[in-house]
Structures are given as C-alpha cells and as structure tokens.
C-alpha cells in the first residue's frame, strides 16, 4: 500500500499510481512568469485510462488528474504553492475519490504554523523546521513534489505532516532508447507514509518522467510505447525489496523443528487437543507427540508457551502481489485464491513464491475474462466475442488455472457456452453478474459460485436496462432497505442456488467498508489494530469509501448492510456454502471477514474450520487444512484460545509456511507496523 491515495488503490482492486511535471526547483526571476505545461497519460495494463496535466508558473502549480477503469476512478484538481526549497506552503484539492466520496482538502503553512483540513476533519502542528505535508487524497504528482524537496536535504529525509517521516532512496540510472532519442532516467523509492514505497522516475533534468507500479503507470506523453518496460522496473524493485526481507526474516532450520507445548485446533471436532509437541520435518508435519517427549539431538525447539496452533487460513478472493503475499503469510494466510490478475505477472510471482525466493501463500488461480466496453475492467483477458472468450478459457487451462471468473462487461448470453467449455476442461466457473443480466440467469448458465453478495442482490432491485458497469452496482445498494426478503424473487434465487449447489464468495468485509465507513470515524473493521499501523494507514482508516450525500442516504446504506447480513443468514440456514474472501488484499482484512461471520451465526471454532479445513476441502487440497502428520506444515500460533474469541487470530506469534518459519514481530517493523506479540523462544541449530 503506497502513498498513492486510497481511492486510486481501491480502483485497482479486482477486480494501485503517480506522475510527472515540470521542475520545482527555485524559479529564476526572468522565467517566473513563464507558464509551463507537461502532459502525462495514465495507463493500466497497457491501456490508456486517463491523464495528468501539470501547469507551473513560478512556484505555483496546477494539476488536473483523472482516470477511469471498471466504470470508476478518481478525479482531482489541485493548486499548490511552493517555497524556494520546493516545499508546499499551500495545497488545495477538490474532486472525488474512486467510489465518489467528495474531496475538499486544504493545507497551509504560515509563520511556522501548519493547518489543514481533510475528510477526517481539521488538524494543525507547529513547524519548527521543514516538513512535508502528505495529502490524504491527491494525484500521483505528490510523489514528485516530495522527491524534489527531499533531494536537497541532508540524509534525504524530512518530517511529514500530519505524522511520520518521509525518506527518499536513489535506485539506479538507466537509458531509455526511444524514437525521440535516448533519455537518461533516474529511479527513486519514496517511503514513510504507508506500508510500501512509491517508485518514480525523473529525467536527467530532474523533471518527472513516470510514476510506476506493476499494473499502472503515469508516463510522459509520447512515451506510451515504453510503459511496459518501465512498469516492470516497479515489479523488479518491489521484488528485490521482498527478496531481501525473505532472506533476512525467513527461518529455515537445520533438521527437524519441534514446537513444544501447544494445543492443536482440531477442525473435525471443533476442539483443542491436550498440550502436545508438533514435529516438522522438511515441509511437512512429521508427528504430533506427547508433551513429555524429549527434544531430540539436532532438533530446533520452539516454545509454544501453551498457545494454540491453527492450520493456515484461506483468502478466497485475492488479487495477489508480492507486497500482500508477505502480509498474508504474516497473518496466518498460507493459501489464497487469486481471482484475476495479469497472467505473466501472476506466473512469475507464483514461481518465485514456490521456489522460496519470495515469502507468500500457495496460490490457486482463477482467470478473469472481461468483455470489451468503454468501462471494462483492465484486468485478465479482454474479449470482444464469444469465440474469443472460449479461447481465453483455453489459455487459462493451458497455464494450469483451476477456474475462470467472468466480469461485468461480458455479455450474459455468452456465459452458457463459456461455462460449458470450462467445465469440460474441469475448471470451476464463477464471477460477477454481467451487465443487463441477473444472478438467476448466471446460475442457469452454469456458474458454480457467485462472487460478491451485491452481485446477487442487485438483481432484486435493478431494472433490466440499468447498467452495472458503472458505480451503480454499488450505489444502488441504497435500494435494499425497501426490499421484501420474503418476496418470490428473493426466494427464487435462493432456491436456484440450493438446487444447483451454487456457493457464494460474499466479500462481506468490503461491503461493511463501503456501506458503514464515514468521514472522520475510524471504521469498525480496523479499530482493534489500527494504532499499530503507520500514520498514513491510520489516516486512511477515517475516510468514507462512498459518497454519503444526505442523512437519508446514510440511513439507507446502514439499512442495506443489515439486509445483506439477513440474506447471508438465510443462505447459511439453507446450507449454501459461504467462502471467506475479501477483495481487500486479505491479511488483517481476512481476519475481519471471519469476525463478521459471527453475526451470521458461526461460532469462533466453526470459523476456524471454515477458514481452513472447509476451504481446503472445497478446493480439493487434501494436503492441508488441518494439523495432522503427513500434511503440509502450514499453520500459525496464537498465544490465546481462538475457539473462545475469534479476534485472537489477529495476534500471531509464529507462522510456518511449509516448514519455513516466520515471526511476525520480527518483520512488522520493516513496514512501520508496531508488533502485536512477543517472539517465541527458540533453541537449537541455527537457520540455514
């Protein structure tokens, strides 16, 4: 999670951006009145989806930033004034976030006093020396402003407002050969506000050239043909960072490892074992032995201190990157189901995780197939015909994918043929409801599973001609409070799900975020751990995801969430299987997803079983899901008893992913996260 704003980040989920402009160095008197403009294009997976225009006159800068993908995206207008050191003294931002939340943000520094107002409310601080304001919502151009200011400081660091410290690291110099001629470029990492750095590129005149992520790039107009190779730099830098973390913090011990004095969660009986020792040899569990069994010569002993050992969790709705791969492992999530990604990016990432170069969960892959339209998602494989969609199925099957996922711009009438071909190739079929269709039609077309609870429920409140390729598929949820859940339409869908044995991946946590988050309030899903997070993450937790235009809409959204809970309870009562996934990166959000299921009638022990054993069985993974001899050593240790309180899974002291051990409290400080628990005591042979 970079300093790129939350709205931009969430526009890239499912299914993450920053740019350039003119030199912000001290303006010369004879050029101070000259207006300079630079133009940049925003590309997502190679497709132009928006723009950034930056106009500078002296030390004053105007920004126009807008991009749209998947029927949504952020738009900001900014006015910035710099001092002669390139440090913003005033910053005004207006516009909207990805999901329509209005933005009216301002900051000013005068006579050593900084004041600001954002979606969380007002703030102020005394500025004794230089400090960089980090906007809550702004264009990627903010990275360039900070970079230029930091370049001129000792140690390339500066205090940040509202909190924290910004740091700049120079990475490398390279030459880009283009039909315009060779360009010398310098790459940088900007860090301090969030969990992960931003990566950006300046030319040899120290002007902004590009902001890069593995999927999205903001690049100087005229250089669009070079965007793929520059995006790959972001992936390289991120990979190198996580390879270094893996090298430093992954413990692969010589010989067997004995985790002494733990109680094992047994999903088959929903209970804990007596205190035992669990012996790991290689990547598998070798034995579960009585506590009195002595540690043998050559073994490493880890003191479990009476804690609970739980099989690794499943995140059933992931869009995996190397950053959230590690965060998932540290949160005890040892398997994820990727629900849509760039094929080559996912192949490379999976290969590095499987080989041990990077830390990450085991990945089950579902391939996204999306129809081409003015508002299509730019993820997965885009198709313009049924024949192309079936060819996409073959492509995914050839690469070993276990299933496919259809998306909003897909034509609903293509779904039966696509599903039939996928099933012929032993692939599961899931997805959104295509625009102008409904869940009933997709179930009859052959869907094995419905993705997102709103995709099911919208069919009960939308008119046939309403277009869900826009934000309507979210904002129309305000119609749910008026819905009669005993109506024939509702009962027909539930009956079809039961009849066809269709499951649901409801992504409840993201619906809680969408419908219940409010500006200025720390959202419920993060309250019990947010103080451990970096300043920027804490600040983002106080921003509404959607636009709340009136008290009536506020109540409608709250009522919609209650209706969603009621429908999910009805599904559970009918025996429809719920698959816990988040579409929010998993990790802490998966903990919240499981926690929310308590409101549906699950006990903590049932949730531990659902999140591990049941999902392993659902995906046909007989080698994991429980802690038994012969199974993969995928598990985590918590100091307390999660069968009594599901929140206990948020305080993890140890994770084993195939016999490679991680202690989250060792790793979290690298991300600016304050640890949750002590590190277990370890005795015996050193790590390899």
PDB file of N, CA and C in Angstrom, residues 441-533:
ATOM      1  N   UNK A 441     -29.954 -15.930 -14.084  1.00  0.00           N
ATOM      2  CA  UNK A 441     -29.503 -16.317 -15.416  1.00  0.00           C
ATOM      3  C   UNK A 441     -28.116 -16.936 -15.368  1.00  0.00           C
ATOM      4  N   UNK A 442     -27.244 -16.404 -14.509  1.00  0.00           N
ATOM      5  CA  UNK A 442     -25.883 -16.951 -14.438  1.00  0.00           C
ATOM      6  C   UNK A 442     -25.867 -18.322 -13.763  1.00  0.00           C
ATOM      7  N   UNK A 443     -26.729 -18.529 -12.799  1.00  0.00           N
ATOM      8  CA  UNK A 443     -26.818 -19.852 -12.175  1.00  0.00           C
ATOM      9  C   UNK A 443     -27.285 -20.870 -13.217  1.00  0.00           C
ATOM     10  N   UNK A 444     -28.305 -20.482 -13.982  1.00  0.00           N
ATOM     11  CA  UNK A 444     -28.795 -21.388 -15.030  1.00  0.00           C
ATOM     12  C   UNK A 444     -27.756 -21.578 -16.137  1.00  0.00           C
ATOM     13  N   UNK A 445     -26.893 -20.577 -16.332  1.00  0.00           N
ATOM     14  CA  UNK A 445     -25.853 -20.668 -17.364  1.00  0.00           C
ATOM     15  C   UNK A 445     -24.726 -21.609 -16.971  1.00  0.00           C
ATOM     16  N   UNK A 446     -24.628 -21.922 -15.681  1.00  0.00           N
ATOM     17  CA  UNK A 446     -23.605 -22.865 -15.263  1.00  0.00           C
ATOM     18  C   UNK A 446     -22.616 -22.361 -14.245  1.00  0.00           C
ATOM     19  N   UNK A 447     -22.874 -21.185 -13.631  1.00  0.00           N
ATOM     20  CA  UNK A 447     -21.976 -20.714 -12.575  1.00  0.00           C
ATOM     21  C   UNK A 447     -21.984 -21.723 -11.419  1.00  0.00           C
ATOM     22  N   UNK A 448     -20.784 -22.048 -10.937  1.00  0.00           N
ATOM     23  CA  UNK A 448     -20.660 -22.870  -9.730  1.00  0.00           C
ATOM     24  C   UNK A 448     -20.715 -22.020  -8.470  1.00  0.00           C
ATOM     25  N   UNK A 449     -20.494 -20.730  -8.642  1.00  0.00           N
ATOM     26  CA  UNK A 449     -20.294 -19.852  -7.491  1.00  0.00           C
ATOM     27  C   UNK A 449     -20.621 -18.429  -7.901  1.00  0.00           C
ATOM     28  N   UNK A 450     -21.188 -17.664  -6.980  1.00  0.00           N
ATOM     29  CA  UNK A 450     -21.423 -16.237  -7.197  1.00  0.00           C
ATOM     30  C   UNK A 450     -20.394 -15.444  -6.402  1.00  0.00           C
ATOM     31  N   UNK A 451     -19.876 -14.396  -7.018  1.00  0.00           N
ATOM     32  CA  UNK A 451     -18.855 -13.571  -6.383  1.00  0.00           C
ATOM     33  C   UNK A 451     -19.452 -12.224  -5.991  1.00  0.00           C
ATOM     34  N   UNK A 452     -19.306 -11.837  -4.738  1.00  0.00           N
ATOM     35  CA  UNK A 452     -19.816 -10.602  -4.138  1.00  0.00           C
ATOM     36  C   UNK A 452     -21.326 -10.708  -3.905  1.00  0.00           C
ATOM     37  N   UNK A 453     -21.737 -10.470  -2.679  1.00  0.00           N
ATOM     38  CA  UNK A 453     -23.150 -10.572  -2.332  1.00  0.00           C
ATOM     39  C   UNK A 453     -23.978  -9.514  -3.058  1.00  0.00           C
ATOM     40  N   UNK A 454     -23.408  -8.339  -3.335  1.00  0.00           N
ATOM     41  CA  UNK A 454     -24.182  -7.320  -4.054  1.00  0.00           C
ATOM     42  C   UNK A 454     -24.548  -7.778  -5.462  1.00  0.00           C
ATOM     43  N   UNK A 455     -23.681  -8.610  -6.086  1.00  0.00           N
ATOM     44  CA  UNK A 455     -23.960  -9.083  -7.434  1.00  0.00           C
ATOM     45  C   UNK A 455     -25.214  -9.960  -7.463  1.00  0.00           C
ATOM     46  N   UNK A 456     -25.497 -10.630  -6.372  1.00  0.00           N
ATOM     47  CA  UNK A 456     -26.718 -11.430  -6.274  1.00  0.00           C
ATOM     48  C   UNK A 456     -27.916 -10.538  -5.975  1.00  0.00           C
ATOM     49  N   UNK A 457     -27.774  -9.653  -5.013  1.00  0.00           N
ATOM     50  CA  UNK A 457     -28.916  -8.896  -4.511  1.00  0.00           C
ATOM     51  C   UNK A 457     -29.369  -7.794  -5.464  1.00  0.00           C
ATOM     52  N   UNK A 458     -28.473  -7.271  -6.304  1.00  0.00           N
ATOM     53  CA  UNK A 458     -28.873  -6.209  -7.224  1.00  0.00           C
ATOM     54  C   UNK A 458     -29.951  -6.687  -8.191  1.00  0.00           C
ATOM     55  N   UNK A 459     -29.952  -7.958  -8.520  1.00  0.00           N
ATOM     56  CA  UNK A 459     -30.971  -8.482  -9.417  1.00  0.00           C
ATOM     57  C   UNK A 459     -32.381  -8.351  -8.871  1.00  0.00           C
ATOM     58  N   UNK A 460     -32.490  -8.114  -7.580  1.00  0.00           N
ATOM     59  CA  UNK A 460     -33.808  -7.971  -6.951  1.00  0.00           C
ATOM     60  C   UNK A 460     -34.290  -6.527  -6.926  1.00  0.00           C
ATOM     61  N   UNK A 461     -33.406  -5.562  -7.235  1.00  0.00           N
ATOM     62  CA  UNK A 461     -33.799  -4.146  -7.116  1.00  0.00           C
ATOM     63  C   UNK A 461     -33.542  -3.334  -8.374  1.00  0.00           C
ATOM     64  N   UNK A 462     -32.776  -3.837  -9.318  1.00  0.00           N
ATOM     65  CA  UNK A 462     -32.471  -3.076 -10.531  1.00  0.00           C
ATOM     66  C   UNK A 462     -33.501  -3.327 -11.620  1.00  0.00           C
ATOM     67  N   UNK A 463     -33.670  -2.347 -12.494  1.00  0.00           N
ATOM     68  CA  UNK A 463     -34.472  -2.510 -13.694  1.00  0.00           C
ATOM     69  C   UNK A 463     -33.621  -3.174 -14.773  1.00  0.00           C
ATOM     70  N   UNK A 464     -34.231  -3.881 -15.712  1.00  0.00           N
ATOM     71  CA  UNK A 464     -33.455  -4.621 -16.719  1.00  0.00           C
ATOM     72  C   UNK A 464     -32.499  -3.767 -17.531  1.00  0.00           C
ATOM     73  N   UNK A 465     -32.816  -2.468 -17.734  1.00  0.00           N
ATOM     74  CA  UNK A 465     -31.966  -1.630 -18.584  1.00  0.00           C
ATOM     75  C   UNK A 465     -30.931  -0.831 -17.797  1.00  0.00           C
ATOM     76  N   UNK A 466     -30.813  -1.063 -16.495  1.00  0.00           N
ATOM     77  CA  UNK A 466     -29.834  -0.311 -15.700  1.00  0.00           C
ATOM     78  C   UNK A 466     -28.462  -0.965 -15.823  1.00  0.00           C
ATOM     79  N   UNK A 467     -27.429  -0.132 -15.986  1.00  0.00           N
ATOM     80  CA  UNK A 467     -26.085  -0.571 -16.358  1.00  0.00           C
ATOM     81  C   UNK A 467     -25.189  -0.719 -15.130  1.00  0.00           C
ATOM     82  N   UNK A 468     -24.816  -1.940 -14.810  1.00  0.00           N
ATOM     83  CA  UNK A 468     -23.970  -2.191 -13.640  1.00  0.00           C
ATOM     84  C   UNK A 468     -22.479  -2.112 -13.956  1.00  0.00           C
ATOM     85  N   UNK A 469     -22.121  -1.657 -15.151  1.00  0.00           N
ATOM     86  CA  UNK A 469     -20.701  -1.438 -15.451  1.00  0.00           C
ATOM     87  C   UNK A 469     -20.218  -0.115 -14.864  1.00  0.00           C
ATOM     88  N   UNK A 470     -21.069   0.556 -14.145  1.00  0.00           N
ATOM     89  CA  UNK A 470     -20.766   1.828 -13.509  1.00  0.00           C
ATOM     90  C   UNK A 470     -20.827   1.657 -11.994  1.00  0.00           C
ATOM     91  N   UNK A 471     -20.681   2.785 -11.290  1.00  0.00           N
ATOM     92  CA  UNK A 471     -20.786   2.747  -9.830  1.00  0.00           C
ATOM     93  C   UNK A 471     -22.181   2.359  -9.352  1.00  0.00           C
ATOM     94  N   UNK A 472     -23.135   2.273 -10.263  1.00  0.00           N
ATOM     95  CA  UNK A 472     -24.481   1.884  -9.872  1.00  0.00           C
ATOM     96  C   UNK A 472     -24.494   0.542  -9.159  1.00  0.00           C
ATOM     97  N   UNK A 473     -23.564  -0.357  -9.516  1.00  0.00           N
ATOM     98  CA  UNK A 473     -23.574  -1.663  -8.866  1.00  0.00           C
ATOM     99  C   UNK A 473     -23.230  -1.569  -7.384  1.00  0.00           C
ATOM    100  N   UNK A 474     -22.765  -0.400  -6.960  1.00  0.00           N
ATOM    101  CA  UNK A 474     -22.516  -0.164  -5.545  1.00  0.00           C
ATOM    102  C   UNK A 474     -23.557   0.790  -4.961  1.00  0.00           C
ATOM    103  N   UNK A 475     -23.796   1.910  -5.663  1.00  0.00           N
ATOM    104  CA  UNK A 475     -24.698   2.921  -5.109  1.00  0.00           C
ATOM    105  C   UNK A 475     -26.146   2.447  -5.059  1.00  0.00           C
ATOM    106  N   UNK A 476     -26.535   1.533  -5.954  1.00  0.00           N
ATOM    107  CA  UNK A 476     -27.915   1.048  -5.949  1.00  0.00           C
ATOM    108  C   UNK A 476     -28.234   0.197  -4.731  1.00  0.00           C
ATOM    109  N   UNK A 477     -27.212  -0.104  -3.945  1.00  0.00           N
ATOM    110  CA  UNK A 477     -27.481  -0.845  -2.711  1.00  0.00           C
ATOM    111  C   UNK A 477     -28.357  -0.045  -1.755  1.00  0.00           C
ATOM    112  N   UNK A 478     -28.448   1.281  -1.960  1.00  0.00           N
ATOM    113  CA  UNK A 478     -29.312   2.066  -1.075  1.00  0.00           C
ATOM    114  C   UNK A 478     -30.793   1.750  -1.287  1.00  0.00           C
ATOM    115  N   UNK A 479     -31.089   0.920  -2.290  1.00  0.00           N
ATOM    116  CA  UNK A 479     -32.475   0.483  -2.505  1.00  0.00           C
ATOM    117  C   UNK A 479     -32.823  -0.757  -1.671  1.00  0.00           C
ATOM    118  N   UNK A 480     -31.826  -1.387  -1.110  1.00  0.00           N
ATOM    119  CA  UNK A 480     -32.072  -2.660  -0.427  1.00  0.00           C
ATOM    120  C   UNK A 480     -32.981  -2.563   0.790  1.00  0.00           C
ATOM    121  N   UNK A 481     -32.954  -1.473   1.574  1.00  0.00           N
ATOM    122  CA  UNK A 481     -33.833  -1.455   2.752  1.00  0.00           C
ATOM    123  C   UNK A 481     -35.309  -1.648   2.423  1.00  0.00           C
ATOM    124  N   UNK A 482     -35.713  -1.252   1.232  1.00  0.00           N
ATOM    125  CA  UNK A 482     -37.130  -1.389   0.863  1.00  0.00           C
ATOM    126  C   UNK A 482     -37.464  -2.774   0.330  1.00  0.00           C
ATOM    127  N   UNK A 483     -36.485  -3.641   0.216  1.00  0.00           N
ATOM    128  CA  UNK A 483     -36.688  -4.956  -0.377  1.00  0.00           C
ATOM    129  C   UNK A 483     -37.342  -5.918   0.618  1.00  0.00           C
ATOM    130  N   UNK A 484     -38.373  -6.597   0.180  1.00  0.00           N
ATOM    131  CA  UNK A 484     -39.029  -7.636   0.975  1.00  0.00           C
ATOM    132  C   UNK A 484     -38.271  -8.944   0.760  1.00  0.00           C
ATOM    133  N   UNK A 485     -37.567  -9.404   1.761  1.00  0.00           N
ATOM    134  CA  UNK A 485     -36.738 -10.599   1.620  1.00  0.00           C
ATOM    135  C   UNK A 485     -37.551 -11.890   1.605  1.00  0.00           C
ATOM    136  N   UNK A 486     -38.851 -11.778   1.838  1.00  0.00           N
ATOM    137  CA  UNK A 486     -39.716 -12.962   1.701  1.00  0.00           C
ATOM    138  C   UNK A 486     -40.357 -13.022   0.322  1.00  0.00           C
ATOM    139  N   UNK A 487     -40.031 -12.081  -0.540  1.00  0.00           N
ATOM    140  CA  UNK A 487     -40.671 -11.983  -1.850  1.00  0.00           C
ATOM    141  C   UNK A 487     -40.310 -13.171  -2.731  1.00  0.00           C
ATOM    142  N   UNK A 488     -41.138 -13.489  -3.732  1.00  0.00           N
ATOM    143  CA  UNK A 488     -40.846 -14.597  -4.645  1.00  0.00           C
ATOM    144  C   UNK A 488     -39.513 -14.450  -5.368  1.00  0.00           C
ATOM    145  N   UNK A 489     -39.151 -13.214  -5.732  1.00  0.00           N
ATOM    146  CA  UNK A 489     -37.893 -13.012  -6.458  1.00  0.00           C
ATOM    147  C   UNK A 489     -36.694 -13.444  -5.624  1.00  0.00           C
ATOM    148  N   UNK A 490     -36.690 -13.072  -4.359  1.00  0.00           N
ATOM    149  CA  UNK A 490     -35.593 -13.454  -3.466  1.00  0.00           C
ATOM    150  C   UNK A 490     -35.580 -14.963  -3.275  1.00  0.00           C
ATOM    151  N   UNK A 491     -36.733 -15.522  -3.027  1.00  0.00           N
ATOM    152  CA  UNK A 491     -36.798 -16.959  -2.762  1.00  0.00           C
ATOM    153  C   UNK A 491     -36.410 -17.776  -3.994  1.00  0.00           C
ATOM    154  N   UNK A 492     -36.728 -17.269  -5.189  1.00  0.00           N
ATOM    155  CA  UNK A 492     -36.365 -17.989  -6.408  1.00  0.00           C
ATOM    156  C   UNK A 492     -34.851 -18.109  -6.540  1.00  0.00           C
ATOM    157  N   UNK A 493     -34.145 -17.012  -6.279  1.00  0.00           N
ATOM    158  CA  UNK A 493     -32.687 -17.049  -6.388  1.00  0.00           C
ATOM    159  C   UNK A 493     -32.089 -18.013  -5.372  1.00  0.00           C
ATOM    160  N   UNK A 494     -32.542 -17.941  -4.140  1.00  0.00           N
ATOM    161  CA  UNK A 494     -32.013 -18.840  -3.113  1.00  0.00           C
ATOM    162  C   UNK A 494     -32.334 -20.294  -3.449  1.00  0.00           C
ATOM    163  N   UNK A 495     -33.535 -20.534  -3.970  1.00  0.00           N
ATOM    164  CA  UNK A 495     -33.894 -21.899  -4.362  1.00  0.00           C
ATOM    165  C   UNK A 495     -32.984 -22.401  -5.475  1.00  0.00           C
ATOM    166  N   UNK A 496     -32.672 -21.535  -6.439  1.00  0.00           N
ATOM    167  CA  UNK A 496     -31.786 -21.921  -7.539  1.00  0.00           C
ATOM    168  C   UNK A 496     -30.387 -22.242  -7.028  1.00  0.00           C
ATOM    169  N   UNK A 497     -29.905 -21.454  -6.074  1.00  0.00           N
ATOM    170  CA  UNK A 497     -28.582 -21.710  -5.520  1.00  0.00           C
ATOM    171  C   UNK A 497     -28.532 -23.069  -4.841  1.00  0.00           C
ATOM    172  N   UNK A 498     -29.576 -23.390  -4.106  1.00  0.00           N
ATOM    173  CA  UNK A 498     -29.625 -24.691  -3.441  1.00  0.00           C
ATOM    174  C   UNK A 498     -29.735 -25.809  -4.474  1.00  0.00           C
ATOM    175  N   UNK A 499     -30.616 -25.643  -5.435  1.00  0.00           N
ATOM    176  CA  UNK A 499     -30.845 -26.670  -6.454  1.00  0.00           C
ATOM    177  C   UNK A 499     -29.583 -26.983  -7.248  1.00  0.00           C
ATOM    178  N   UNK A 500     -28.815 -25.923  -7.589  1.00  0.00           N
ATOM    179  CA  UNK A 500     -27.618 -26.101  -8.421  1.00  0.00           C
ATOM    180  C   UNK A 500     -26.336 -26.186  -7.589  1.00  0.00           C
ATOM    181  N   UNK A 501     -26.480 -26.245  -6.275  1.00  0.00           N
ATOM    182  CA  UNK A 501     -25.320 -26.353  -5.378  1.00  0.00           C
ATOM    183  C   UNK A 501     -24.321 -25.227  -5.628  1.00  0.00           C
ATOM    184  N   UNK A 502     -24.834 -24.016  -5.740  1.00  0.00           N
ATOM    185  CA  UNK A 502     -24.012 -22.833  -6.006  1.00  0.00           C
ATOM    186  C   UNK A 502     -23.549 -22.221  -4.692  1.00  0.00           C
ATOM    187  N   UNK A 503     -22.276 -21.918  -4.604  1.00  0.00           N
ATOM    188  CA  UNK A 503     -21.707 -21.298  -3.409  1.00  0.00           C
ATOM    189  C   UNK A 503     -21.650 -19.783  -3.587  1.00  0.00           C
ATOM    190  N   UNK A 504     -21.256 -19.095  -2.528  1.00  0.00           N
ATOM    191  CA  UNK A 504     -21.173 -17.630  -2.578  1.00  0.00           C
ATOM    192  C   UNK A 504     -19.899 -17.156  -1.912  1.00  0.00           C
ATOM    193  N   UNK A 505     -19.161 -16.300  -2.612  1.00  0.00           N
ATOM    194  CA  UNK A 505     -17.989 -15.599  -2.086  1.00  0.00           C
ATOM    195  C   UNK A 505     -18.462 -14.167  -1.812  1.00  0.00           C
ATOM    196  N   UNK A 506     -19.011 -13.889  -0.626  1.00  0.00           N
ATOM    197  CA  UNK A 506     -19.757 -12.641  -0.425  1.00  0.00           C
ATOM    198  C   UNK A 506     -18.906 -11.391  -0.242  1.00  0.00           C
ATOM    199  N   UNK A 507     -17.633 -11.549   0.101  1.00  0.00           N
ATOM    200  CA  UNK A 507     -16.747 -10.402   0.408  1.00  0.00           C
ATOM    201  C   UNK A 507     -17.464  -9.424   1.338  1.00  0.00           C
ATOM    202  N   UNK A 508     -17.860  -9.910   2.491  1.00  0.00           N
ATOM    203  CA  UNK A 508     -18.649  -9.113   3.428  1.00  0.00           C
ATOM    204  C   UNK A 508     -17.861  -7.923   3.966  1.00  0.00           C
ATOM    205  N   UNK A 509     -16.559  -8.095   4.188  1.00  0.00           N
ATOM    206  CA  UNK A 509     -15.761  -7.012   4.768  1.00  0.00           C
ATOM    207  C   UNK A 509     -15.749  -5.775   3.878  1.00  0.00           C
ATOM    208  N   UNK A 510     -15.690  -5.973   2.559  1.00  0.00           N
ATOM    209  CA  UNK A 510     -15.658  -4.806   1.682  1.00  0.00           C
ATOM    210  C   UNK A 510     -17.026  -4.134   1.633  1.00  0.00           C
ATOM    211  N   UNK A 511     -18.097  -4.894   1.842  1.00  0.00           N
ATOM    212  CA  UNK A 511     -19.417  -4.278   1.907  1.00  0.00           C
ATOM    213  C   UNK A 511     -19.595  -3.502   3.214  1.00  0.00           C
ATOM    214  N   UNK A 512     -19.030  -4.011   4.301  1.00  0.00           N
ATOM    215  CA  UNK A 512     -19.030  -3.237   5.543  1.00  0.00           C
ATOM    216  C   UNK A 512     -18.293  -1.923   5.331  1.00  0.00           C
ATOM    217  N   UNK A 513     -17.142  -2.001   4.683  1.00  0.00           N
ATOM    218  CA  UNK A 513     -16.334  -0.812   4.396  1.00  0.00           C
ATOM    219  C   UNK A 513     -17.128   0.164   3.535  1.00  0.00           C
ATOM    220  N   UNK A 514     -17.750  -0.329   2.481  1.00  0.00           N
ATOM    221  CA  UNK A 514     -18.492   0.521   1.555  1.00  0.00           C
ATOM    222  C   UNK A 514     -19.683   1.188   2.226  1.00  0.00           C
ATOM    223  N   UNK A 515     -20.454   0.428   2.970  1.00  0.00           N
ATOM    224  CA  UNK A 515     -21.740   0.905   3.458  1.00  0.00           C
ATOM    225  C   UNK A 515     -21.690   1.576   4.819  1.00  0.00           C
ATOM    226  N   UNK A 516     -20.671   1.262   5.627  1.00  0.00           N
ATOM    227  CA  UNK A 516     -20.652   1.772   7.003  1.00  0.00           C
ATOM    228  C   UNK A 516     -19.512   2.729   7.314  1.00  0.00           C
ATOM    229  N   UNK A 517     -18.517   2.865   6.453  1.00  0.00           N
ATOM    230  CA  UNK A 517     -17.430   3.805   6.756  1.00  0.00           C
ATOM    231  C   UNK A 517     -17.917   5.242   6.562  1.00  0.00           C
ATOM    232  N   UNK A 518     -17.427   6.139   7.414  1.00  0.00           N
ATOM    233  CA  UNK A 518     -17.833   7.545   7.365  1.00  0.00           C
ATOM    234  C   UNK A 518     -16.619   8.432   7.586  1.00  0.00           C
ATOM    235  N   UNK A 519     -16.608   9.564   6.907  1.00  0.00           N
ATOM    236  CA  UNK A 519     -15.504  10.505   7.068  1.00  0.00           C
ATOM    237  C   UNK A 519     -15.356  10.919   8.533  1.00  0.00           C
ATOM    238  N   UNK A 520     -14.108  10.886   9.010  1.00  0.00           N
ATOM    239  CA  UNK A 520     -13.825  11.324  10.364  1.00  0.00           C
ATOM    240  C   UNK A 520     -13.947  10.256  11.426  1.00  0.00           C
ATOM    241  N   UNK A 521     -14.445   9.060  11.049  1.00  0.00           N
ATOM    242  CA  UNK A 521     -14.610   7.969  12.008  1.00  0.00           C
ATOM    243  C   UNK A 521     -13.703   6.807  11.617  1.00  0.00           C
ATOM    244  N   UNK A 522     -12.938   6.290  12.563  1.00  0.00           N
ATOM    245  CA  UNK A 522     -12.155   5.088  12.293  1.00  0.00           C
ATOM    246  C   UNK A 522     -13.116   3.942  12.060  1.00  0.00           C
ATOM    247  N   UNK A 523     -13.023   3.307  10.896  1.00  0.00           N
ATOM    248  CA  UNK A 523     -14.004   2.287  10.548  1.00  0.00           C
ATOM    249  C   UNK A 523     -13.873   1.064  11.456  1.00  0.00           C
ATOM    250  N   UNK A 524     -14.981   0.413  11.647  1.00  0.00           N
ATOM    251  CA  UNK A 524     -15.061  -0.660  12.636  1.00  0.00           C
ATOM    252  C   UNK A 524     -14.089  -1.787  12.349  1.00  0.00           C
ATOM    253  N   UNK A 525     -13.862  -2.086  11.070  1.00  0.00           N
ATOM    254  CA  UNK A 525     -13.053  -3.241  10.718  1.00  0.00           C
ATOM    255  C   UNK A 525     -11.599  -3.172  11.104  1.00  0.00           C
ATOM    256  N   UNK A 526     -11.104  -1.989  11.504  1.00  0.00           N
ATOM    257  CA  UNK A 526      -9.677  -1.851  11.815  1.00  0.00           C
ATOM    258  C   UNK A 526      -9.420  -1.349  13.225  1.00  0.00           C
ATOM    259  N   UNK A 527     -10.455  -1.087  13.990  1.00  0.00           N
ATOM    260  CA  UNK A 527     -10.284  -0.375  15.258  1.00  0.00           C
ATOM    261  C   UNK A 527      -9.376  -1.086  16.247  1.00  0.00           C
ATOM    262  N   UNK A 528      -9.384  -2.426  16.228  1.00  0.00           N
ATOM    263  CA  UNK A 528      -8.615  -3.127  17.250  1.00  0.00           C
ATOM    264  C   UNK A 528      -7.143  -3.299  16.884  1.00  0.00           C
ATOM    265  N   UNK A 529      -6.718  -2.819  15.723  1.00  0.00           N
ATOM    266  CA  UNK A 529      -5.284  -2.907  15.404  1.00  0.00           C
ATOM    267  C   UNK A 529      -4.719  -1.656  14.736  1.00  0.00           C
ATOM    268  N   UNK A 530      -5.538  -0.653  14.436  1.00  0.00           N
ATOM    269  CA  UNK A 530      -5.093   0.463  13.603  1.00  0.00           C
ATOM    270  C   UNK A 530      -3.965   1.260  14.258  1.00  0.00           C
ATOM    271  N   UNK A 531      -3.916   1.295  15.580  1.00  0.00           N
ATOM    272  CA  UNK A 531      -2.851   2.059  16.241  1.00  0.00           C
ATOM    273  C   UNK A 531      -1.479   1.436  16.042  1.00  0.00           C
ATOM    274  N   UNK A 532      -1.429   0.205  15.564  1.00  0.00           N
ATOM    275  CA  UNK A 532      -0.154  -0.435  15.255  1.00  0.00           C
ATOM    276  C   UNK A 532       0.363  -0.047  13.868  1.00  0.00           C
ATOM    277  N   UNK A 533      -0.473   0.609  13.055  1.00  0.00           N
ATOM    278  CA  UNK A 533      -0.155   0.876  11.657  1.00  0.00           C
ATOM    279  C   UNK A 533       0.578   2.213  11.471  1.00  0.00           C
TER     280      UNK A 533
END
